[in-house]
Amino acid sequence: MDMKLRFGVVAIFSSFMTLSACGGGGGGSSDASASNSRSTTGPITAFGSVYVNGNRYVTDNADVYIEDELADESDLRVGMMVTVVEDSNGDAASISFDDDLEGIVTGVDTAAGTIDVMGQTVTATNETIFESDVASITNPSQIQAGNIIEVSGYSSGTGAISATRIEVKAVDLASYLSTNPEGIEVKGVVMGHSASASEFNLGSMTVDYSGAVLSDLPAGIDNGIYVEVKSTQGLDAADRLIAARVEREGDGSIEHEGDENEEYEFSGIIMAVGVDTITVNSEVVTITEDTEIENDGQGPLAVGDEVEIEAYFDNNGDLIATEIEREEADSSQLELMGTIDTITSTDINIGTITMVDGVVILVNNDTLMHDSQDQGVMPDIRFNLSDLMSGDYIEVYATDNGDGTYTAVKIERDDMPAVAATAG
């Protein structure tokens, strides 16, 4: 098996530090959870039910919403940031997905590893899922200015997104509008509003709403409101986004809101650290003497750390952390590639993969599972460990357990490389 140390993209850390934070997560609607006792927000990591934040959610009776419209579970994809509301049995009562943007690429910084999309700085990491509807674009390095991409991920709401999923939708705006006449879209927190000029900023992009329809904004547009902007015209000569519609998202706050004692589990990137608080994505979380912090041996929590948090809402509506788990950084992950010899499993997505050269890889409910085969077969969008078999070629990001085994962070089944196939 080929092995190399993979140094993850660090641009997201500086992006989050540079851009001010003022709001919540990057996934589904928060309104649905108001009358429930527990919900969770994070990227889908596998199927066979739906896996989010290491939890397997049975979906037999779940309502699925995409962009607030009733949908089907088959419309969900790995890497989508979703909010799952649990029922009394711990199964999924509802699953909601809203992308962060579907818009025009305005710049690509290969050295920094970032893509600028209509005022949002998008960073890909080892765990970002990439897919493309454009045959000529098969990997992120081929994305160019003018392409239309959809992004889901950990969003600051103010211009920085650590992508959990990037999907190329069209080669340009004209091609996109031919099948999506409602237009491109971007979500964010209104900044720099000028009523006299009919303009405001989302991230680093100016939005001209002089000809737009305003929806669910009874008091008009103001700074701090979380909105979705749709556009059919795209950018003008001054690179302003010409809005066709501006709509308030939810209640206008990017933060997840819950009832007293409601439990909320979510994952994300630390953007700010206070005396007894941290800001994750854009959720302000209070740390108490009772908060359990796992992987604390890495030192104090810091901006740029990826974490998974279990918390609850107190009687003031504040999020109080009960447990914080710090994830392994991209820079500590290894990239492994090779052919599977044997697989043993104890559950749908829990087991051990032994490669032909003897390398042992452990798989668990946190492992991202993605099928990228496209030579003569259709990739399996409901992919999990049980779909793998001896002889499959996989690419794995993993952490070294120090005992001769590796724990998979992400497994991608791919076509056998031509050189490897020829070598037999």
GROMACS .gro file of C-alpha atoms in nm:
model
  424
    1MET     CA    1   0.000   0.000   0.000
    2ASP     CA    2   0.123   0.346  -0.087
    3MET     CA    3   0.153   0.572   0.214
    4LYS     CA    4   0.236   0.937   0.254
    5LEU     CA    5   0.188   1.204   0.516
    6ARG     CA    6  -0.089   1.438   0.410
    7PHE     CA    7  -0.057   1.800   0.521
    8GLY     CA    8  -0.408   1.940   0.529
    9VAL     CA    9  -0.505   2.282   0.404
   10VAL     CA   10  -0.455   2.543   0.674
   11ALA     CA   11  -0.612   2.836   0.493
   12ILE     CA   12  -0.942   2.784   0.672
   13PHE     CA   13  -0.783   2.878   1.003
   14SER     CA   14  -0.667   3.217   0.880
   15SER     CA   15  -0.998   3.271   0.700
   16PHE     CA   16  -1.197   3.215   1.018
   17MET     CA   17  -0.962   3.434   1.220
   18THR     CA   18  -0.977   3.717   0.966
   19LEU     CA   19  -1.353   3.721   0.917
   20SER     CA   20  -1.569   3.818   1.211
   21ALA     CA   21  -1.812   3.558   1.341
   22CYS     CA   22  -2.176   3.622   1.420
   23GLY     CA   23  -2.400   3.319   1.387
   24GLY     CA   24  -2.468   2.948   1.370
   25GLY     CA   25  -2.397   2.622   1.195
   26GLY     CA   26  -2.391   2.528   0.830
   27GLY     CA   27  -2.667   2.277   0.791
   28GLY     CA   28  -3.038   2.232   0.814
   29SER     CA   29  -3.324   2.432   0.953
   30SER     CA   30  -3.319   2.495   1.326
   31ASP     CA   31  -3.688   2.577   1.359
   32ALA     CA   32  -3.797   2.213   1.347
   33SER     CA   33  -3.626   2.132   1.675
   34ALA     CA   34  -3.807   2.381   1.898
   35SER     CA   35  -4.048   2.127   2.041
   36ASN     CA   36  -3.808   1.832   2.055
   37SER     CA   37  -3.564   1.717   2.318
   38ARG     CA   38  -3.258   1.642   2.106
   39SER     CA   39  -3.114   1.735   1.767
   40THR     CA   40  -2.778   1.711   1.596
   41THR     CA   41  -2.607   1.900   1.313
   42GLY     CA   42  -2.317   1.768   1.109
   43PRO     CA   43  -2.216   1.620   0.775
   44ILE     CA   44  -2.364   1.290   0.660
   45THR     CA   45  -2.078   1.038   0.674
   46ALA     CA   46  -2.246   0.719   0.547
   47PHE     CA   47  -2.574   0.549   0.469
   48GLY     CA   48  -2.754   0.230   0.570
   49SER     CA   49  -2.987   0.458   0.764
   50VAL     CA   50  -2.811   0.795   0.797
   51TYR     CA   51  -2.489   0.854   0.993
   52VAL     CA   52  -2.420   1.197   1.145
   53ASN     CA   53  -2.160   1.279   1.414
   54GLY     CA   54  -2.101   0.908   1.479
   55ASN     CA   55  -2.469   0.837   1.536
   56ARG     CA   56  -2.672   0.599   1.321
   57TYR     CA   57  -3.024   0.731   1.268
   58VAL     CA   58  -3.301   0.498   1.154
   59THR     CA   59  -3.497   0.691   0.892
   60ASP     CA   60  -3.805   0.472   0.836
   61ASN     CA   61  -4.044   0.740   0.963
   62ALA     CA   62  -3.834   1.051   0.900
   63ASP     CA   63  -3.950   1.355   0.705
   64VAL     CA   64  -3.672   1.483   0.479
   65TYR     CA   65  -3.650   1.850   0.383
   66ILE     CA   66  -3.413   2.002   0.126
   67GLU     CA   67  -3.416   2.383   0.108
   68ASP     CA   68  -3.736   2.373   0.319
   69GLU     CA   69  -3.914   2.155   0.060
   70LEU     CA   70  -4.033   1.801   0.138
   71ALA     CA   71  -3.795   1.556  -0.030
   72ASP     CA   72  -3.690   1.191  -0.021
   73GLU     CA   73  -3.404   1.027   0.166
   74SER     CA   74  -3.260   0.920  -0.171
   75ASP     CA   75  -3.194   1.291  -0.240
   76LEU     CA   76  -2.942   1.309   0.046
   77ARG     CA   77  -2.569   1.271  -0.022
   78VAL     CA   78  -2.253   1.212   0.180
   79GLY     CA   79  -2.098   1.539   0.299
   80MET     CA   80  -2.424   1.732   0.319
   81MET     CA   81  -2.452   1.930   0.642
   82VAL     CA   82  -2.785   1.828   0.790
   83THR     CA   83  -2.983   1.877   1.109
   84VAL     CA   84  -3.147   1.564   1.247
   85VAL     CA   85  -3.429   1.598   1.498
   86GLU     CA   86  -3.473   1.284   1.705
   87ASP     CA   87  -3.798   1.121   1.813
   88SER     CA   88  -3.856   0.965   2.155
   89ASN     CA   89  -3.679   0.645   2.043
   90GLY     CA   90  -3.366   0.822   1.923
   91ASP     CA   91  -3.458   0.763   1.558
   92ALA     CA   92  -3.476   1.045   1.302
   93ALA     CA   93  -3.806   1.233   1.310
   94SER     CA   94  -3.683   1.482   1.050
   95ILE     CA   95  -3.368   1.551   0.846
   96SER     CA   96  -3.315   1.898   0.702
   97PHE     CA   97  -3.055   2.016   0.452
   98ASP     CA   98  -2.981   2.366   0.323
   99ASP     CA   99  -2.667   2.436   0.124
  100ASP     CA  100  -2.453   2.740   0.207
  101LEU     CA  101  -2.428   2.858  -0.149
  102GLU     CA  102  -2.476   2.760  -0.512
  103GLY     CA  103  -2.291   3.021  -0.705
  104ILE     CA  104  -2.027   3.156  -0.938
  105VAL     CA  105  -1.660   3.086  -0.874
  106THR     CA  106  -1.490   3.425  -0.876
  107GLY     CA  107  -1.136   3.313  -0.802
  108VAL     CA  108  -0.915   3.014  -0.727
  109ASP     CA  109  -0.603   3.039  -0.511
  110THR     CA  110  -0.417   2.714  -0.571
  111ALA     CA  111  -0.134   2.803  -0.333
  112ALA     CA  112  -0.371   2.881  -0.047
  113GLY     CA  113  -0.604   2.595  -0.136
  114THR     CA  114  -0.913   2.816  -0.144
  115ILE     CA  115  -1.196   2.893  -0.384
  116ASP     CA  116  -1.375   3.229  -0.381
  117VAL     CA  117  -1.746   3.198  -0.454
  118MET     CA  118  -1.949   3.519  -0.452
  119GLY     CA  119  -1.782   3.669  -0.147
  120GLN     CA  120  -1.731   3.341   0.038
  121THR     CA  121  -1.384   3.192   0.090
  122VAL     CA  122  -1.428   2.815   0.058
  123THR     CA  123  -1.160   2.578   0.183
  124ALA     CA  124  -1.137   2.207   0.105
  125THR     CA  125  -0.988   1.965   0.358
  126ASN     CA  126  -0.901   1.595   0.354
  127GLU     CA  127  -1.260   1.520   0.448
  128THR     CA  128  -1.430   1.729   0.180
  129ILE     CA  129  -1.648   1.521  -0.052
  130PHE     CA  130  -1.614   1.625  -0.418
  131GLU     CA  131  -1.859   1.542  -0.695
  132SER     CA  132  -1.922   1.694  -1.038
  133ASP     CA  133  -2.206   1.708  -1.286
  134VAL     CA  134  -1.961   1.837  -1.548
  135ALA     CA  135  -1.772   1.565  -1.735
  136SER     CA  136  -1.466   1.782  -1.797
  137ILE     CA  137  -1.421   1.864  -1.426
  138THR     CA  138  -1.324   1.553  -1.231
  139ASN     CA  139  -1.130   1.696  -0.935
  140PRO     CA  140  -1.120   2.024  -0.739
  141SER     CA  141  -0.798   2.141  -0.908
  142GLN     CA  142  -0.991   2.174  -1.237
  143ILE     CA  143  -1.242   2.425  -1.098
  144GLN     CA  144  -1.209   2.763  -1.269
  145ALA     CA  145  -1.355   3.111  -1.239
  146GLY     CA  146  -1.701   3.118  -1.390
  147ASN     CA  147  -1.793   2.762  -1.291
  148ILE     CA  148  -2.104   2.714  -1.079
  149ILE     CA  149  -2.052   2.508  -0.764
  150GLU     CA  150  -2.269   2.408  -0.468
  151VAL     CA  151  -2.104   2.415  -0.125
  152SER     CA  152  -2.210   2.271   0.209
  153GLY     CA  153  -1.995   2.297   0.518
  154TYR     CA  154  -1.899   2.473   0.838
  155SER     CA  155  -1.992   2.836   0.774
  156SER     CA  156  -1.908   3.148   0.972
  157GLY     CA  157  -2.199   3.327   0.807
  158THR     CA  158  -1.964   3.615   0.738
  159GLY     CA  159  -1.757   3.483   0.449
  160ALA     CA  160  -1.563   3.168   0.544
  161ILE     CA  161  -1.673   2.811   0.476
  162SER     CA  162  -1.481   2.492   0.552
  163ALA     CA  163  -1.642   2.269   0.292
  164THR     CA  164  -1.772   1.925   0.380
  165ARG     CA  165  -1.908   1.885   0.027
  166ILE     CA  166  -1.836   2.058  -0.306
  167GLU     CA  167  -2.038   1.972  -0.614
  168VAL     CA  168  -1.976   2.127  -0.956
  169LYS     CA  169  -2.318   2.206  -1.103
  170ALA     CA  170  -2.239   2.372  -1.438
  171VAL     CA  171  -1.954   2.511  -1.644
  172ASP     CA  172  -2.103   2.863  -1.644
  173LEU     CA  173  -2.409   3.065  -1.541
  174ALA     CA  174  -2.589   3.030  -1.876
  175SER     CA  175  -2.563   2.652  -1.863
  176TYR     CA  176  -2.682   2.651  -1.504
  177LEU     CA  177  -2.984   2.873  -1.568
  178SER     CA  178  -3.099   2.649  -1.853
  179THR     CA  179  -3.190   2.384  -1.595
  180ASN     CA  180  -3.221   2.603  -1.284
  181PRO     CA  181  -3.420   2.911  -1.388
  182GLU     CA  182  -3.473   3.017  -1.026
  183GLY     CA  183  -3.108   3.123  -1.020
  184ILE     CA  184  -2.796   3.096  -0.810
  185GLU     CA  185  -2.800   3.158  -0.434
  186VAL     CA  186  -2.587   3.247  -0.135
  187LYS     CA  187  -2.665   3.266   0.237
  188GLY     CA  188  -2.505   3.487   0.494
  189VAL     CA  189  -2.532   3.757   0.759
  190VAL     CA  190  -2.606   4.108   0.629
  191MET     CA  191  -2.320   4.353   0.685
  192GLY     CA  192  -2.252   4.709   0.569
  193HIS     CA  193  -2.614   4.777   0.478
  194SER     CA  194  -2.688   5.100   0.291
  195ALA     CA  195  -3.060   5.168   0.250
  196SER     CA  196  -2.995   5.470   0.028
  197ALA     CA  197  -2.783   5.268  -0.214
  198SER     CA  198  -2.996   4.949  -0.179
  199GLU     CA  199  -2.680   4.752  -0.109
  200PHE     CA  200  -2.532   4.528   0.160
  201ASN     CA  201  -2.242   4.287   0.192
  202LEU     CA  202  -2.240   3.909   0.229
  203GLY     CA  203  -1.883   3.818   0.312
  204SER     CA  204  -1.666   4.023   0.077
  205MET     CA  205  -1.932   4.062  -0.195
  206THR     CA  206  -2.162   4.358  -0.240
  207VAL     CA  207  -2.526   4.273  -0.313
  208ASP     CA  208  -2.740   4.516  -0.513
  209TYR     CA  209  -3.102   4.457  -0.412
  210SER     CA  210  -3.255   4.762  -0.582
  211GLY     CA  211  -3.464   4.543  -0.813
  212ALA     CA  212  -3.515   4.248  -0.578
  213VAL     CA  213  -3.827   4.103  -0.423
  214LEU     CA  214  -3.799   4.111  -0.043
  215SER     CA  215  -3.954   3.809   0.129
  216ASP     CA  216  -4.030   3.753   0.498
  217LEU     CA  217  -3.855   4.077   0.594
  218PRO     CA  218  -4.135   4.275   0.766
  219ALA     CA  219  -3.893   4.533   0.906
  220GLY     CA  220  -3.683   4.544   0.589
  221ILE     CA  221  -3.316   4.461   0.555
  222ASP     CA  222  -3.079   4.540   0.839
  223ASN     CA  223  -2.732   4.442   0.954
  224GLY     CA  224  -2.709   4.111   1.140
  225ILE     CA  225  -3.003   3.940   0.968
  226TYR     CA  226  -2.933   3.598   0.818
  227VAL     CA  227  -3.064   3.594   0.460
  228GLU     CA  228  -3.065   3.402   0.136
  229VAL     CA  229  -3.002   3.593  -0.185
  230LYS     CA  230  -3.109   3.457  -0.524
  231SER     CA  231  -2.984   3.598  -0.854
  232THR     CA  232  -3.052   3.526  -1.220
  233GLN     CA  233  -2.833   3.806  -1.356
  234GLY     CA  234  -2.520   3.714  -1.167
  235LEU     CA  235  -2.247   3.976  -1.134
  236ASP     CA  236  -2.241   4.320  -1.291
  237ALA     CA  237  -1.935   4.502  -1.431
  238ALA     CA  238  -1.840   4.609  -1.077
  239ASP     CA  239  -1.862   4.248  -0.952
  240ARG     CA  240  -2.172   4.322  -0.747
  241LEU     CA  241  -2.427   4.042  -0.716
  242ILE     CA  242  -2.757   4.158  -0.869
  243ALA     CA  243  -3.028   4.015  -0.644
  244ALA     CA  244  -3.360   3.894  -0.780
  245ARG     CA  245  -3.486   3.795  -0.435
  246VAL     CA  246  -3.374   3.847  -0.075
  247GLU     CA  247  -3.539   3.625   0.182
  248ARG     CA  248  -3.495   3.598   0.557
  249GLU     CA  249  -3.365   3.254   0.659
  250GLY     CA  250  -3.565   3.107   0.946
  251ASP     CA  251  -3.615   3.370   1.213
  252GLY     CA  252  -3.323   3.576   1.082
  253SER     CA  253  -3.064   3.434   1.321
  254ILE     CA  254  -2.793   3.200   1.194
  255GLU     CA  255  -2.765   3.041   1.538
  256HIS     CA  256  -2.946   2.721   1.629
  257GLU     CA  257  -3.215   2.804   1.883
  258GLY     CA  258  -3.362   2.557   2.129
  259ASP     CA  259  -3.588   2.523   2.429
  260GLU     CA  260  -3.462   2.498   2.785
  261ASN     CA  261  -3.287   2.162   2.846
  262GLU     CA  262  -3.299   2.069   2.479
  263GLU     CA  263  -2.986   1.872   2.388
  264TYR     CA  264  -2.789   1.976   2.082
  265GLU     CA  265  -2.493   1.793   1.931
  266PHE     CA  266  -2.294   1.950   1.650
  267SER     CA  267  -1.953   1.955   1.486
  268GLY     CA  268  -1.751   2.242   1.346
  269ILE     CA  269  -1.446   2.467   1.350
  270ILE     CA  270  -1.347   2.686   1.645
  271MET     CA  271  -1.342   3.048   1.529
  272ALA     CA  272  -1.288   3.227   1.860
  273VAL     CA  273  -1.181   3.138   2.214
  274GLY     CA  274  -1.291   3.342   2.516
  275VAL     CA  275  -1.236   3.308   2.890
  276ASP     CA  276  -1.515   3.053   2.935
  277THR     CA  277  -1.661   3.034   2.585
  278ILE     CA  278  -1.569   2.916   2.238
  279THR     CA  279  -1.735   3.009   1.910
  280VAL     CA  280  -1.783   2.706   1.684
  281ASN     CA  281  -1.889   2.789   1.328
  282SER     CA  282  -2.095   3.073   1.471
  283GLU     CA  283  -2.244   2.911   1.781
  284VAL     CA  284  -2.124   3.058   2.111
  285VAL     CA  285  -2.071   2.771   2.356
  286THR     CA  286  -2.015   2.812   2.730
  287ILE     CA  287  -1.756   2.587   2.897
  288THR     CA  288  -1.802   2.509   3.268
  289GLU     CA  289  -1.604   2.315   3.525
  290ASP     CA  290  -1.827   2.018   3.443
  291THR     CA  291  -1.747   2.020   3.070
  292GLU     CA  292  -1.554   1.710   2.968
  293ILE     CA  293  -1.286   1.780   2.706
  294GLU     CA  294  -1.150   1.478   2.520
  295ASN     CA  295  -0.806   1.477   2.354
  296ASP     CA  296  -0.711   1.748   2.602
  297GLY     CA  297  -0.350   1.627   2.582
  298GLN     CA  298  -0.312   1.834   2.264
  299GLY     CA  299  -0.316   2.152   2.471
  300PRO     CA  300  -0.577   2.426   2.513
  301LEU     CA  301  -0.860   2.455   2.262
  302ALA     CA  302  -0.756   2.692   1.983
  303VAL     CA  303  -0.890   2.868   1.676
  304GLY     CA  304  -0.889   2.626   1.384
  305ASP     CA  305  -0.952   2.311   1.591
  306GLU     CA  306  -1.224   2.085   1.455
  307VAL     CA  307  -1.450   1.972   1.738
  308GLU     CA  308  -1.765   1.776   1.810
  309ILE     CA  309  -1.978   1.919   2.090
  310GLU     CA  310  -2.257   1.785   2.306
  311ALA     CA  311  -2.448   2.065   2.477
  312TYR     CA  312  -2.783   2.177   2.611
  313PHE     CA  313  -2.975   2.504   2.623
  314ASP     CA  314  -3.014   2.664   2.966
  315ASN     CA  315  -3.304   2.887   3.077
  316ASN     CA  316  -3.134   3.189   2.918
  317GLY     CA  317  -3.110   3.019   2.580
  318ASP     CA  318  -2.733   2.978   2.611
  319LEU     CA  319  -2.555   2.665   2.489
  320ILE     CA  320  -2.374   2.487   2.774
  321ALA     CA  321  -2.119   2.226   2.669
  322THR     CA  322  -2.125   1.891   2.848
  323GLU     CA  323  -1.861   1.729   2.625
  324ILE     CA  324  -1.612   1.858   2.368
  325GLU     CA  325  -1.418   1.615   2.152
  326ARG     CA  326  -1.130   1.751   1.949
  327GLU     CA  327  -1.080   1.581   1.613
  328GLU     CA  328  -0.742   1.489   1.466
  329ALA     CA  329  -0.600   1.768   1.249
  330ASP     CA  330  -0.550   1.716   0.875
  331SER     CA  331  -0.174   1.751   0.930
  332SER     CA  332  -0.171   1.435   1.146
  333GLN     CA  333  -0.353   1.221   0.891
  334LEU     CA  334  -0.190   0.972   0.658
  335GLU     CA  335  -0.307   0.902   0.305
  336LEU     CA  336  -0.320   0.529   0.231
  337MET     CA  337  -0.397   0.372  -0.106
  338GLY     CA  338  -0.424   0.011  -0.213
  339THR     CA  339  -0.630  -0.302  -0.272
  340ILE     CA  340  -0.846  -0.477  -0.013
  341ASP     CA  341  -0.762  -0.833   0.087
  342THR     CA  342  -1.024  -0.912   0.354
  343ILE     CA  343  -1.301  -0.738   0.549
  344THR     CA  344  -1.450  -0.830   0.884
  345SER     CA  345  -1.746  -0.636   1.020
  346THR     CA  346  -1.945  -0.619   1.343
  347ASP     CA  347  -2.206  -0.373   1.214
  348ILE     CA  348  -2.308  -0.198   0.891
  349ASN     CA  349  -2.025   0.052   0.917
  350ILE     CA  350  -1.800  -0.091   1.189
  351GLY     CA  351  -1.522  -0.335   1.115
  352THR     CA  352  -1.167  -0.401   0.999
  353ILE     CA  353  -1.016  -0.387   0.651
  354THR     CA  354  -0.693  -0.576   0.584
  355MET     CA  355  -0.509  -0.467   0.271
  356VAL     CA  356  -0.312  -0.701   0.044
  357ASP     CA  357   0.013  -0.579   0.197
  358GLY     CA  358  -0.110  -0.646   0.552
  359VAL     CA  359  -0.199  -0.290   0.655
  360VAL     CA  360  -0.496  -0.297   0.895
  361ILE     CA  361  -0.756  -0.020   0.882
  362LEU     CA  362  -1.030   0.023   1.141
  363VAL     CA  363  -1.368   0.162   1.034
  364ASN     CA  364  -1.630   0.314   1.266
  365ASN     CA  365  -1.948   0.520   1.256
  366ASP     CA  366  -1.748   0.843   1.221
  367THR     CA  367  -1.573   0.724   0.903
  368LEU     CA  368  -1.673   0.912   0.588
  369MET     CA  369  -1.769   0.660   0.318
  370HIS     CA  370  -1.773   0.772  -0.048
  371ASP     CA  371  -1.791   0.572  -0.370
  372SER     CA  372  -1.608   0.739  -0.661
  373GLN     CA  373  -1.601   0.451  -0.912
  374ASP     CA  374  -1.702   0.566  -1.259
  375GLN     CA  375  -1.533   0.331  -1.507
  376GLY     CA  376  -1.802   0.093  -1.630
  377VAL     CA  377  -2.007   0.110  -1.309
  378MET     CA  378  -2.233   0.360  -1.137
  379PRO     CA  379  -2.106   0.481  -0.799
  380ASP     CA  380  -2.320   0.370  -0.505
  381ILE     CA  381  -2.465   0.682  -0.341
  382ARG     CA  382  -2.582   0.474  -0.038
  383PHE     CA  383  -2.228   0.349   0.018
  384ASN     CA  384  -2.103   0.194   0.345
  385LEU     CA  385  -1.859  -0.071   0.470
  386SER     CA  386  -2.088  -0.358   0.374
  387ASP     CA  387  -2.055  -0.258   0.006
  388LEU     CA  388  -1.678  -0.310  -0.001
  389MET     CA  389  -1.527  -0.641  -0.108
  390SER     CA  390  -1.196  -0.811  -0.166
  391GLY     CA  391  -1.016  -0.663  -0.468
  392ASP     CA  392  -1.166  -0.316  -0.434
  393TYR     CA  393  -0.921  -0.028  -0.465
  394ILE     CA  394  -0.956   0.237  -0.193
  395GLU     CA  395  -0.798   0.567  -0.094
  396VAL     CA  396  -0.801   0.634   0.279
  397TYR     CA  397  -0.725   0.923   0.510
  398ALA     CA  398  -0.641   0.776   0.849
  399THR     CA  399  -0.478   0.834   1.184
  400ASP     CA  400  -0.201   0.611   1.319
  401ASN     CA  401  -0.310   0.427   1.635
  402GLY     CA  402   0.050   0.351   1.727
  403ASP     CA  403  -0.013  -0.024   1.747
  404GLY     CA  404   0.025  -0.113   1.381
  405THR     CA  405  -0.334  -0.025   1.292
  406TYR     CA  406  -0.493   0.286   1.145
  407THR     CA  407  -0.835   0.439   1.205
  408ALA     CA  408  -1.005   0.557   0.887
  409VAL     CA  409  -1.128   0.917   0.881
  410LYS     CA  410  -1.241   0.886   0.518
  411ILE     CA  411  -1.260   0.593   0.276
  412GLU     CA  412  -1.311   0.650  -0.093
  413ARG     CA  413  -1.362   0.354  -0.326
  414ASP     CA  414  -1.213   0.443  -0.662
  415ASP     CA  415  -1.121   0.291  -0.996
  416MET     CA  416  -0.798   0.096  -1.001
  417PRO     CA  417  -0.519   0.323  -1.129
  418ALA     CA  418  -0.391   0.218  -1.472
  419VAL     CA  419  -0.036   0.158  -1.344
  420ALA     CA  420  -0.158  -0.055  -1.051
  421ALA     CA  421  -0.395  -0.252  -1.275
  422THR     CA  422  -0.119  -0.319  -1.529
  423ALA     CA  423   0.120  -0.427  -1.254
  424GLY     CA  424  -0.144  -0.673  -1.135
   0.00000   0.00000   0.00000
